[in-house]
PDB file of C-alpha atoms and ligand atoms in Angstrom:
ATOM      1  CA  UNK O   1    -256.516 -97.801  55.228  1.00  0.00           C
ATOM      2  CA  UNK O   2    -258.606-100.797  56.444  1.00  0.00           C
ATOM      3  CA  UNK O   3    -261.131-101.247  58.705  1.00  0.00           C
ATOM      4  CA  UNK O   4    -260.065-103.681  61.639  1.00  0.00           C
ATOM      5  CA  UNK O   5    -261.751-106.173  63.453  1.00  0.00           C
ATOM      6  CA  UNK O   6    -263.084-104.588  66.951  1.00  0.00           C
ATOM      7  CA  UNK O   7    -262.657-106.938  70.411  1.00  0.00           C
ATOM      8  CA  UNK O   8    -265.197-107.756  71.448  1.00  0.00           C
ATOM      9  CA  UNK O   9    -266.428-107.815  75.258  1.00  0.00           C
ATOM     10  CA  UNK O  10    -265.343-110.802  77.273  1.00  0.00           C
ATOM     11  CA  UNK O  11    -261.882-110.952  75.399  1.00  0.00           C
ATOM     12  CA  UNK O  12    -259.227-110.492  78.461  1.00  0.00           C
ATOM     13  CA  UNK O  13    -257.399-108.257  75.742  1.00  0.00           C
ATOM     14  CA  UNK O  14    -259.764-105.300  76.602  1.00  0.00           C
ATOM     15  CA  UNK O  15    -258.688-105.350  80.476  1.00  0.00           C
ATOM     16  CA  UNK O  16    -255.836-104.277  79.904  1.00  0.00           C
ATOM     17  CA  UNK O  17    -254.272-100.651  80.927  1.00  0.00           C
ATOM     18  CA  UNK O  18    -252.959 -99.525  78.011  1.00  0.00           C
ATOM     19  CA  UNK O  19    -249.666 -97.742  77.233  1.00  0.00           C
ATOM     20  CA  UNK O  20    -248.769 -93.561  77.014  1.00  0.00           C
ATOM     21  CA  UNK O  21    -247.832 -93.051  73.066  1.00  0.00           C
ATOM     22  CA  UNK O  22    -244.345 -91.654  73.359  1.00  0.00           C
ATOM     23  CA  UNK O  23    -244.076 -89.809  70.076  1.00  0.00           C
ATOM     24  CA  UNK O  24    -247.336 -88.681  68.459  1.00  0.00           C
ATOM     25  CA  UNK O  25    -246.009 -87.594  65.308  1.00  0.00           C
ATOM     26  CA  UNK O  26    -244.906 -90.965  64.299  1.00  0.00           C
ATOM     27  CA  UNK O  27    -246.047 -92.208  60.911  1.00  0.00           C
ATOM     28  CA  UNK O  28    -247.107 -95.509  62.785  1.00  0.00           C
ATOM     29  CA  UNK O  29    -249.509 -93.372  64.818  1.00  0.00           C
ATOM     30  CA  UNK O  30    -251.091 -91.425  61.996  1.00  0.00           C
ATOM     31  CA  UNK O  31    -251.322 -95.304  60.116  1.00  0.00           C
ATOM     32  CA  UNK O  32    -253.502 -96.488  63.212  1.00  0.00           C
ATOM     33  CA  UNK O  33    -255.478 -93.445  63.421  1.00  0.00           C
ATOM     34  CA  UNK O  34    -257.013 -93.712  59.747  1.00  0.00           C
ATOM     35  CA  UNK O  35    -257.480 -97.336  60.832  1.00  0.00           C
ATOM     36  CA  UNK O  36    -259.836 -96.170  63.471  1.00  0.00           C
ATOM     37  CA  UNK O  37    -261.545 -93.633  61.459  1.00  0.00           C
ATOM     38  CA  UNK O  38    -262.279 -96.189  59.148  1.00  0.00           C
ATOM     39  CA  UNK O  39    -262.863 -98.700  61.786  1.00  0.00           C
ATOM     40  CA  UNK O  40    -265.793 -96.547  63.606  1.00  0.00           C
ATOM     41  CA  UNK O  41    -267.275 -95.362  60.752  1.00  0.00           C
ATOM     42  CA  UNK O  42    -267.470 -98.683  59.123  1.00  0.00           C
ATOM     43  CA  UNK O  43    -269.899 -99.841  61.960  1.00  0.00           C
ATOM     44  CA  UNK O  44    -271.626 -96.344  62.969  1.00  0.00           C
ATOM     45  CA  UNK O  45    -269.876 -95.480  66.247  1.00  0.00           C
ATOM     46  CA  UNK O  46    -269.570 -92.111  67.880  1.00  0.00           C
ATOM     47  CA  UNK O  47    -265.821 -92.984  68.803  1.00  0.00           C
ATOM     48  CA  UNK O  48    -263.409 -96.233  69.253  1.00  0.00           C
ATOM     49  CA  UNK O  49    -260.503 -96.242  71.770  1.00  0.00           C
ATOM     50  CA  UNK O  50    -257.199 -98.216  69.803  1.00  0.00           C
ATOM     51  CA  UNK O  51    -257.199-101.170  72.422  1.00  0.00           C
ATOM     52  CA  UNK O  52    -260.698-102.070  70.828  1.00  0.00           C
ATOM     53  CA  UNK O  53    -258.632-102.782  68.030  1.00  0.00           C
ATOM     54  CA  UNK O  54    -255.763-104.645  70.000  1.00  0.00           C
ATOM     55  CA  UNK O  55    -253.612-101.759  69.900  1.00  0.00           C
ATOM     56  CA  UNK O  56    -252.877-100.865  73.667  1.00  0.00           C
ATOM     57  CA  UNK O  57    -252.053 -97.468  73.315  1.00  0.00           C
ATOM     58  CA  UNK O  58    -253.462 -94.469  75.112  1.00  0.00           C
ATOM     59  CA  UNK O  59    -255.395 -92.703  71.707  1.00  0.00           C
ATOM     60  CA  UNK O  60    -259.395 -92.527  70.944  1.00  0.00           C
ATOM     61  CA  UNK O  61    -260.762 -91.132  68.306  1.00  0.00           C
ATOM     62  CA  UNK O  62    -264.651 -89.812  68.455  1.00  0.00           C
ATOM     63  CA  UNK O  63    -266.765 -86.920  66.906  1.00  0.00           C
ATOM     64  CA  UNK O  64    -269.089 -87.377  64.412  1.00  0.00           C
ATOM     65  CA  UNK O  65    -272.345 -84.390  62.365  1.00  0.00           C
ATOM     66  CA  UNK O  66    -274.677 -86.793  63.151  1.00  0.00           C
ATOM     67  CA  UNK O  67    -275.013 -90.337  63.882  1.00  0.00           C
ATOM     68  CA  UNK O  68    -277.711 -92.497  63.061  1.00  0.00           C
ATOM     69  CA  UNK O  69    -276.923 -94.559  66.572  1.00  0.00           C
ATOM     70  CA  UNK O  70    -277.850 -91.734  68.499  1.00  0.00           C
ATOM     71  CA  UNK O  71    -280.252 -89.685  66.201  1.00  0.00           C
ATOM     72  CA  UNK O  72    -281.182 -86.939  68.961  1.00  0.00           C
ATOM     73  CA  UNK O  73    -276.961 -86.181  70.067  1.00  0.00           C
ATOM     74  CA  UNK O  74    -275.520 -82.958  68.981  1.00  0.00           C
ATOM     75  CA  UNK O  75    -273.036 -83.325  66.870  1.00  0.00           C
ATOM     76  CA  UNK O  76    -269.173 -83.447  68.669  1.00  0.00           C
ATOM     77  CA  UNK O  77    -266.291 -82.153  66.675  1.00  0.00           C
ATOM     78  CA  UNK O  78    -263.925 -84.979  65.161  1.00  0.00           C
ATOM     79  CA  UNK O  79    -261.347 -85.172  67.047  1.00  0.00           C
ATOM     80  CA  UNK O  80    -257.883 -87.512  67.720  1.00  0.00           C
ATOM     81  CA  UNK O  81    -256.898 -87.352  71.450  1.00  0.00           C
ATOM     82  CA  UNK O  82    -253.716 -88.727  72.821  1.00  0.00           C
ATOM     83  CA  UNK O  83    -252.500 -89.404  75.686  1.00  0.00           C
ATOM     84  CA  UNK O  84    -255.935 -88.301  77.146  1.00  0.00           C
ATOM     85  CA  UNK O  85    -256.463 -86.814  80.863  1.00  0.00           C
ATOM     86  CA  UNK O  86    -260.254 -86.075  82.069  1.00  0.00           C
ATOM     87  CA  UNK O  87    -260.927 -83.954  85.421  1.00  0.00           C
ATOM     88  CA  UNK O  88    -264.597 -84.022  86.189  1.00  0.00           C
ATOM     89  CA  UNK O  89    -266.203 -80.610  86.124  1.00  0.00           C
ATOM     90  CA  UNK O  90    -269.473 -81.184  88.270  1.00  0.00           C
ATOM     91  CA  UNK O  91    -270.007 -83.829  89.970  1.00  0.00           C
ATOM     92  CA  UNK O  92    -273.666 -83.730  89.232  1.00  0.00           C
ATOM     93  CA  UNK O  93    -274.655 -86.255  87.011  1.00  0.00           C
ATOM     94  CA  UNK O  94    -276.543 -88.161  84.159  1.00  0.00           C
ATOM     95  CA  UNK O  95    -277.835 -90.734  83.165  1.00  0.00           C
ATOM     96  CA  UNK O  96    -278.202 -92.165  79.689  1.00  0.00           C
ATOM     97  CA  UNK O  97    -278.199 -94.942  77.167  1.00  0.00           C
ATOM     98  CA  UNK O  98    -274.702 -95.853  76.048  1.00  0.00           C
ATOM     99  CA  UNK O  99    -273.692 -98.344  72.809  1.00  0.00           C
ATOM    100  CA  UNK O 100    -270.436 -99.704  72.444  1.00  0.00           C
ATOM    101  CA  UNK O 101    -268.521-101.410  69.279  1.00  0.00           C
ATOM    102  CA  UNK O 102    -267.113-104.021  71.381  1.00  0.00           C
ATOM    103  CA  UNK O 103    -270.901-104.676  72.961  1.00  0.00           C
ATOM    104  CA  UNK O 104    -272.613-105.267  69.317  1.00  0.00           C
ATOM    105  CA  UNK O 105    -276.272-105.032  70.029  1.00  0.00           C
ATOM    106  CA  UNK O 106    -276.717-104.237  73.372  1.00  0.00           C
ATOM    107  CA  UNK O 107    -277.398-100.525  74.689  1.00  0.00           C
ATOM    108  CA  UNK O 108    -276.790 -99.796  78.881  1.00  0.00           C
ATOM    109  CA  UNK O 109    -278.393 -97.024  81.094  1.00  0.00           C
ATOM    110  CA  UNK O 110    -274.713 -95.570  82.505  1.00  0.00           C
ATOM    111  CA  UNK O 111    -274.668 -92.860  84.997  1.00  0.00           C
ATOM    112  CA  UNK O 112    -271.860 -90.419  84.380  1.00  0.00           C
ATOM    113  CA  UNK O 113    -270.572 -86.960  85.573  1.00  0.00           C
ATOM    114  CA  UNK O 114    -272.341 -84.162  83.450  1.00  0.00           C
ATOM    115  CA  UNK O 115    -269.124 -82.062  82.851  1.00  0.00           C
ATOM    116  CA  UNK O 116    -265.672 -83.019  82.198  1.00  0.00           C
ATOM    117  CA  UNK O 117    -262.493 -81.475  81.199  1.00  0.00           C
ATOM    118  CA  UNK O 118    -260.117 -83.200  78.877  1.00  0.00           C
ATOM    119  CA  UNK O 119    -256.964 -82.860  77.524  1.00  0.00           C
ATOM    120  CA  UNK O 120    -253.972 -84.154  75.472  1.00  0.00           C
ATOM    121  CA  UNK O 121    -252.346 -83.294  72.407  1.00  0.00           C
ATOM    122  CA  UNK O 122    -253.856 -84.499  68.663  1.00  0.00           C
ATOM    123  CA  UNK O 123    -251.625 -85.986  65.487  1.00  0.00           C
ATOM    124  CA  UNK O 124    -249.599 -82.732  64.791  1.00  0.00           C
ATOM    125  CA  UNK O 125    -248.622 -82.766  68.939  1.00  0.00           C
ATOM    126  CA  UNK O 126    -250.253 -79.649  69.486  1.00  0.00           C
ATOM    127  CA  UNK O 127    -252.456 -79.270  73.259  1.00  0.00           C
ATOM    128  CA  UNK O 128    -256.368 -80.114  73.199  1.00  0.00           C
ATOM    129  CA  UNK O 129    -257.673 -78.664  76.338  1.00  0.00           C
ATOM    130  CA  UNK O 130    -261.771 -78.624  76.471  1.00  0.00           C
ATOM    131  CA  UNK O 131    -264.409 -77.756  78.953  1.00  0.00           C
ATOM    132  CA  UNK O 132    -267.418 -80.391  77.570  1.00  0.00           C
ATOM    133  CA  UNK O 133    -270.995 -81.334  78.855  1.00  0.00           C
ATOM    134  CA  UNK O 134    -273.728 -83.780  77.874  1.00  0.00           C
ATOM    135  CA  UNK O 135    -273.487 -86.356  75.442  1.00  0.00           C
ATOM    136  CA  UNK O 136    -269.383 -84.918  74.595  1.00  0.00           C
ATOM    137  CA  UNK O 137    -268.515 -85.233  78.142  1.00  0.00           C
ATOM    138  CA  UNK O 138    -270.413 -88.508  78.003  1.00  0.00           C
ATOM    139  CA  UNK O 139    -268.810 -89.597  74.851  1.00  0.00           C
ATOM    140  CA  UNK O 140    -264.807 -88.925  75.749  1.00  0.00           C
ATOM    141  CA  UNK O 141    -265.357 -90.440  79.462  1.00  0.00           C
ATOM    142  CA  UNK O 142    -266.845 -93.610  77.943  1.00  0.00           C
ATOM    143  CA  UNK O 143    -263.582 -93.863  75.527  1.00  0.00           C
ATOM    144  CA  UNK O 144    -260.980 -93.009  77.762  1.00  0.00           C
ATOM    145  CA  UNK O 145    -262.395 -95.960  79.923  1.00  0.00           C
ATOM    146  CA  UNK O 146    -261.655 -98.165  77.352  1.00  0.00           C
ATOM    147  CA  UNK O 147    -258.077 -97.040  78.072  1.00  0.00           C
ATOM    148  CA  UNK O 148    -257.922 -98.083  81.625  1.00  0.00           C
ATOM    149  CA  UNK O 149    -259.855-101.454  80.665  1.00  0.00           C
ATOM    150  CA  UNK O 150    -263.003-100.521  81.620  1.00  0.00           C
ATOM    151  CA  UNK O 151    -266.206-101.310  79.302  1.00  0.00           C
ATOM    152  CA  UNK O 152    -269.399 -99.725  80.042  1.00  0.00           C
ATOM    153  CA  UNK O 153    -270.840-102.525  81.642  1.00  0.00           C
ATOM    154  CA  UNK O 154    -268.600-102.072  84.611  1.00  0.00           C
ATOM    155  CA  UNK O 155    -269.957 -98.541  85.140  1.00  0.00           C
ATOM    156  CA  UNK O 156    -273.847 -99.739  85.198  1.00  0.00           C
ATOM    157  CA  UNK O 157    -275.701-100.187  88.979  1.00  0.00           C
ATOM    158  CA  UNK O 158    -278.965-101.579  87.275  1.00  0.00           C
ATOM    159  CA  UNK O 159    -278.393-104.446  85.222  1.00  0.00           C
ATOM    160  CA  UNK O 160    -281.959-104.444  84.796  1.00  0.00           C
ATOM    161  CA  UNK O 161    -281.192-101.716  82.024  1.00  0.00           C
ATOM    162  CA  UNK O 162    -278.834-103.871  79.919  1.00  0.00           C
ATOM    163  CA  UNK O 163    -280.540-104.754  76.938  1.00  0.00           C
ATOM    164  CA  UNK O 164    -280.658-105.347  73.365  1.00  0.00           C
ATOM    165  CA  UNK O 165    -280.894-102.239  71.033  1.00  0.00           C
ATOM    166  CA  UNK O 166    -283.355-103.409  69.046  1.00  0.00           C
ATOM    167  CA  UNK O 167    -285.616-103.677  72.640  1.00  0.00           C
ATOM    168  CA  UNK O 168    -284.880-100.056  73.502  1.00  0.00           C
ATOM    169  CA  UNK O 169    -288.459 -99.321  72.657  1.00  0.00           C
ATOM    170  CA  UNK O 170    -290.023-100.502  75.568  1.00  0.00           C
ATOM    171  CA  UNK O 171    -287.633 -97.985  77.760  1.00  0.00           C
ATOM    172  CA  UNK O 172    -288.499 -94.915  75.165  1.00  0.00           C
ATOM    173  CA  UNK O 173    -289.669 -93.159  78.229  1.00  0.00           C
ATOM    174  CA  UNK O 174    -286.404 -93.320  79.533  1.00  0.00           C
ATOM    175  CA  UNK O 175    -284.505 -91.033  77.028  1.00  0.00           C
TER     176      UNK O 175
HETATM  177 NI1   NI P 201    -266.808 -98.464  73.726  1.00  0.00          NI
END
């Protein structure tokens, strides 16, 4: 299966709400979920939501042993979630440096809830249902944005803390 080429941010395509998948069995769905295996892993992500790759449909795909992107996260279990719902858990929260594939370079301090639960059903149809903290919960709410249109960006209150990965150094402190 081939890797695709990822929207990128400022293309109107990634605004857009996308669509419930009606039958998650389908042999179209399992084609466009090796596409984003490939896809993320190809460029290093942690997870890639299908309207990065102009398929509006509600699916992400994210999980990974380790990742050289984010060295210190634990790792997340791979998983295919579809039709996705999140409830937030606590509504304490964190703050933290998030990447994106459709932001090449750049890295943004985003402040999220600490604990989510999510659900939806994976590629066989059968229920996913998980209580998740830290850099998970951080992870799925940061994909399932990209579902409702929403990049990263969007979620930030200090654009002072937009900046390019490779300048992450001088926020080390920061964590
Ligand atoms: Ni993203």
């Amino acid at each position: 299966m081939p890797e695709r080429s990822v929207l990128r941010f400022g293309d109107p395509r990634l605004l857009q709400v996308s669509e419930p998948v009606s039958n998650p069995r389908s042999p179209e769905l399992l084609a466009l979920v090796a596409d984003l295996w490939d896809t993320m892993e190809a460029r290093g992500g942690v997870g890639i939501a299908a309207p990065q790759i102009g398929v509006f449909l509600r699916v992400v795909v994210f999980g990974m042993e380790h990742s050289a992107r984010y060295p210190d996260a634990p790792a997340i279990p791979r998983t295919v979630l579809i039709n996705p719902d999140i409830q937030v858990l606590d509504p304490d929260t964190e703050t933290a440096w998030e990447g994106c594939l459709s932001v090449p370079g750049l890295r943004g301090r985003v402040t999220r809830p600490r604990a989510v639960r999510y659900s939806g059903v994976d590629l066989r149809g059968e229920a996913i249902d998980r209580e998740v903290d830290g850099f998970h919960a951080r992870v799925i709410q940061h994909e399932c944005d990209h579902l409702d249109g929403v990049l990263y960006p969007r979620r930030m209150t200090d654009l002072s803390r937009l900046v390019f990965a490779s300048e992450m150094k001088h926020m080390a402190k920061e964590g």
